[in-house]
Coordinates of C-alpha atoms in Angstrom, one line a residue:
M1 CA -114.7 -110.6 -74.1
P2 CA -112.9 -108.9 -71.2
K3 CA -112.0 -111.1 -68.3
I4 CA -113.5 -110.1 -64.9
S5 CA -111.0 -110.1 -62.1
L6 CA -111.4 -112.4 -59.2
R7 CA -111.9 -109.4 -56.8
K8 CA -114.6 -107.9 -59.0
Q9 CA -116.4 -111.2 -59.3
A10 CA -116.3 -111.7 -55.5
T11 CA -117.6 -108.2 -55.0
K12 CA -120.5 -108.8 -57.4
D13 CA -121.4 -112.2 -55.7
L14 CA -121.2 -110.7 -52.2
R15 CA -123.5 -107.8 -53.2
L16 CA -126.0 -110.3 -54.6
M17 CA -125.9 -112.5 -51.5
C18 CA -126.4 -109.4 -49.3
L19 CA -129.5 -108.4 -51.3
I20 CA -130.9 -111.9 -51.4
T21 CA -130.6 -112.7 -47.7
C22 CA -132.3 -109.6 -46.4
I23 CA -133.1 -106.1 -47.2
E24 CA -132.7 -104.7 -43.7
V25 CA -130.7 -106.0 -40.7
N26 CA -130.9 -104.4 -37.3
G27 CA -132.3 -101.2 -38.9
I28 CA -129.4 -101.0 -41.4
N29 CA -130.6 -100.8 -45.1
I30 CA -128.1 -103.1 -46.9
A31 CA -128.7 -101.7 -50.3
E32 CA -127.9 -98.2 -49.0
K33 CA -124.8 -99.5 -47.3
I34 CA -123.6 -101.3 -50.4
Y35 CA -124.3 -98.6 -53.0
G36 CA -124.6 -95.3 -51.2
Q37 CA -122.0 -95.0 -48.5
E38 CA -118.3 -95.2 -49.0
N39 CA -117.1 -95.4 -45.4
W40 CA -118.4 -98.3 -43.4
D41 CA -118.3 -98.6 -39.7
S42 CA -116.2 -101.7 -39.2
D43 CA -117.0 -102.0 -35.5
E44 CA -120.7 -102.2 -36.4
L45 CA -120.0 -105.0 -38.9
L46 CA -117.8 -107.0 -36.5
Q47 CA -120.8 -107.6 -34.3
A48 CA -122.3 -109.8 -37.0
H49 CA -124.6 -112.6 -35.7
N50 CA -126.2 -114.0 -38.7
S51 CA -125.3 -114.9 -42.3
S52 CA -126.5 -111.7 -43.8
Q53 CA -124.3 -109.7 -41.5
L54 CA -121.4 -111.9 -42.3
Y55 CA -122.0 -111.3 -46.0
M56 CA -122.0 -107.6 -45.4
L57 CA -118.7 -107.9 -43.5
A58 CA -117.2 -110.0 -46.3
L59 CA -118.4 -107.5 -48.9
H60 CA -117.0 -104.6 -46.9
L61 CA -113.6 -106.2 -46.6
T62 CA -113.5 -107.1 -50.3
M63 CA -114.5 -103.7 -51.5
H64 CA -111.9 -101.9 -49.2
S65 CA -108.9 -104.1 -49.8
Q66 CA -106.6 -103.9 -52.8
Y67 CA -105.9 -107.6 -53.1
L68 CA -108.0 -110.7 -52.2
S69 CA -104.7 -112.4 -51.3
R70 CA -101.2 -111.1 -50.8
P71 CA -99.2 -110.7 -54.0
L72 CA -96.5 -113.2 -54.6
K73 CA -92.9 -112.1 -54.0
I74 CA -90.6 -112.5 -56.9
I75 CA -88.0 -115.0 -55.8
S76 CA -84.7 -114.9 -57.5
N77 CA -83.7 -118.3 -58.9
K78 CA -80.1 -117.4 -59.5
A79 CA -77.7 -114.9 -57.9
Y80 CA -75.3 -112.7 -59.8
N81 CA -72.5 -115.0 -60.9
I82 CA -69.1 -113.3 -61.3
E83 CA -67.5 -116.4 -62.9
V84 CA -69.7 -115.9 -66.0
L85 CA -68.1 -112.5 -66.6
F86 CA -64.6 -113.9 -66.7
R87 CA -65.6 -116.4 -69.4
M88 CA -66.6 -113.5 -71.7
Q89 CA -64.5 -112.2 -74.4
D90 CA -62.5 -109.0 -73.6
D91 CA -64.8 -106.6 -75.4
D92 CA -67.9 -108.1 -73.8
F93 CA -66.3 -107.9 -70.4
K94 CA -65.4 -104.3 -70.9
Q95 CA -69.0 -103.6 -72.0
A96 CA -70.4 -105.2 -68.9
M97 CA -67.8 -104.0 -66.3
R98 CA -66.7 -100.7 -67.8
A99 CA -63.1 -102.0 -67.2
S100 CA -60.7 -104.5 -68.8
N101 CA -60.2 -107.9 -67.3
H102 CA -56.7 -106.8 -66.2
G103 CA -58.0 -103.5 -64.8
F104 CA -60.7 -105.3 -62.8
I105 CA -58.2 -107.8 -61.4
Y106 CA -55.8 -104.9 -60.5
V107 CA -58.5 -102.9 -58.6
Y108 CA -59.7 -106.1 -56.9
S109 CA -56.2 -107.0 -55.8
K110 CA -55.8 -103.5 -54.3
I111 CA -59.0 -103.4 -52.3
K112 CA -59.6 -107.1 -51.3
D113 CA -57.7 -106.8 -48.0
H114 CA -59.1 -103.5 -46.9
S115 CA -60.5 -103.5 -43.4
S116 CA -64.0 -102.3 -44.7
F117 CA -64.5 -105.7 -46.3
Q118 CA -63.7 -107.8 -43.2
N119 CA -66.8 -109.5 -42.0
H120 CA -67.0 -109.5 -38.2
S121 CA -70.6 -110.7 -38.0
T122 CA -72.5 -114.0 -38.5
C123 CA -74.3 -112.7 -41.6
K124 CA -72.8 -113.8 -44.9
K125 CA -71.4 -110.9 -46.9
L126 CA -71.5 -110.6 -50.7
P127 CA -68.0 -111.5 -52.2
I128 CA -65.8 -108.5 -52.8
S129 CA -65.5 -109.3 -56.5
N130 CA -69.3 -109.1 -56.8
Q131 CA -69.4 -105.8 -54.9
L132 CA -66.7 -104.4 -57.2
A133 CA -68.5 -105.6 -60.3
L134 CA -71.8 -104.0 -59.2
T135 CA -70.1 -100.8 -58.4
L136 CA -68.1 -100.6 -61.7
E137 CA -71.2 -101.3 -63.7
K138 CA -73.3 -98.8 -61.7
L139 CA -70.6 -96.1 -62.2
G140 CA -70.5 -96.8 -65.9
S141 CA -74.2 -96.5 -66.4
N142 CA -76.1 -93.2 -66.8
G143 CA -79.7 -92.1 -67.0
N144 CA -82.4 -94.6 -66.2
A145 CA -80.0 -97.5 -66.7
G146 CA -78.0 -96.3 -63.7
S147 CA -80.9 -96.1 -61.3
V148 CA -80.7 -97.9 -58.0
S149 CA -84.0 -99.7 -58.7
K150 CA -82.7 -101.1 -62.0
F151 CA -79.6 -102.5 -60.3
A152 CA -81.7 -103.9 -57.4
Q153 CA -83.9 -105.8 -59.9
K154 CA -81.0 -106.9 -62.0
F155 CA -78.8 -108.2 -59.2
H156 CA -81.7 -109.3 -57.0
F157 CA -80.7 -107.1 -54.0
G158 CA -82.6 -104.5 -52.0
R159 CA -82.2 -100.9 -53.1
G160 CA -80.5 -100.1 -49.8
T161 CA -78.0 -102.9 -50.4
V162 CA -77.1 -101.5 -53.8
V163 CA -76.5 -98.0 -52.3
L164 CA -74.4 -99.4 -49.4
I165 CA -72.3 -101.6 -51.6
T166 CA -71.6 -98.8 -54.1
R167 CA -70.8 -96.4 -51.3
Q168 CA -68.4 -98.8 -49.5
V169 CA -66.5 -99.7 -52.7
I170 CA -66.1 -96.1 -53.7
Q171 CA -64.8 -95.2 -50.2
V172 CA -62.3 -98.0 -50.3
I173 CA -61.1 -97.1 -53.8
N174 CA -60.8 -93.4 -52.8
S175 CA -58.6 -94.4 -49.8
Y176 CA -56.1 -95.7 -52.3
K177 CA -56.2 -92.7 -54.6
E178 CA -52.5 -91.7 -53.9
D179 CA -51.3 -95.1 -55.4

């Protein structure tokens, strides 16, 4: 037997309460309001003085809102941990970072002192090694696996943060292209 959603059950209950309490309030036919008309005049309903009008208001709000309560935000319980990558075997590290251990350390040592990574604000910045790891993995991915949304979900960052980090690291690496 299919489960009825909480919102659908609330809507059914409120419709029934409206019909039970009265058929007509202040010249407004409740049944017509509930079943016939899509757009309700909210100002008219906000002037509710008795229980039947409050039921109508509750029904109106229930029928015209997507959720009965705000959806829960997904909270990350662990951030991206770069140390785990360095405990991997070489082949696994290459698969994850699209670079060897030594190559990653070489690039990191070249870019770590660049002025773009200096933090002159009170906000904590993501470590440079994590920014480099994210960028290398993103550059090594293609198709849907390389989408900004996939990386935002995987690393628990906002999509804009993924774009900014990737852009910044690429610009810093390009500034050393003569080396």
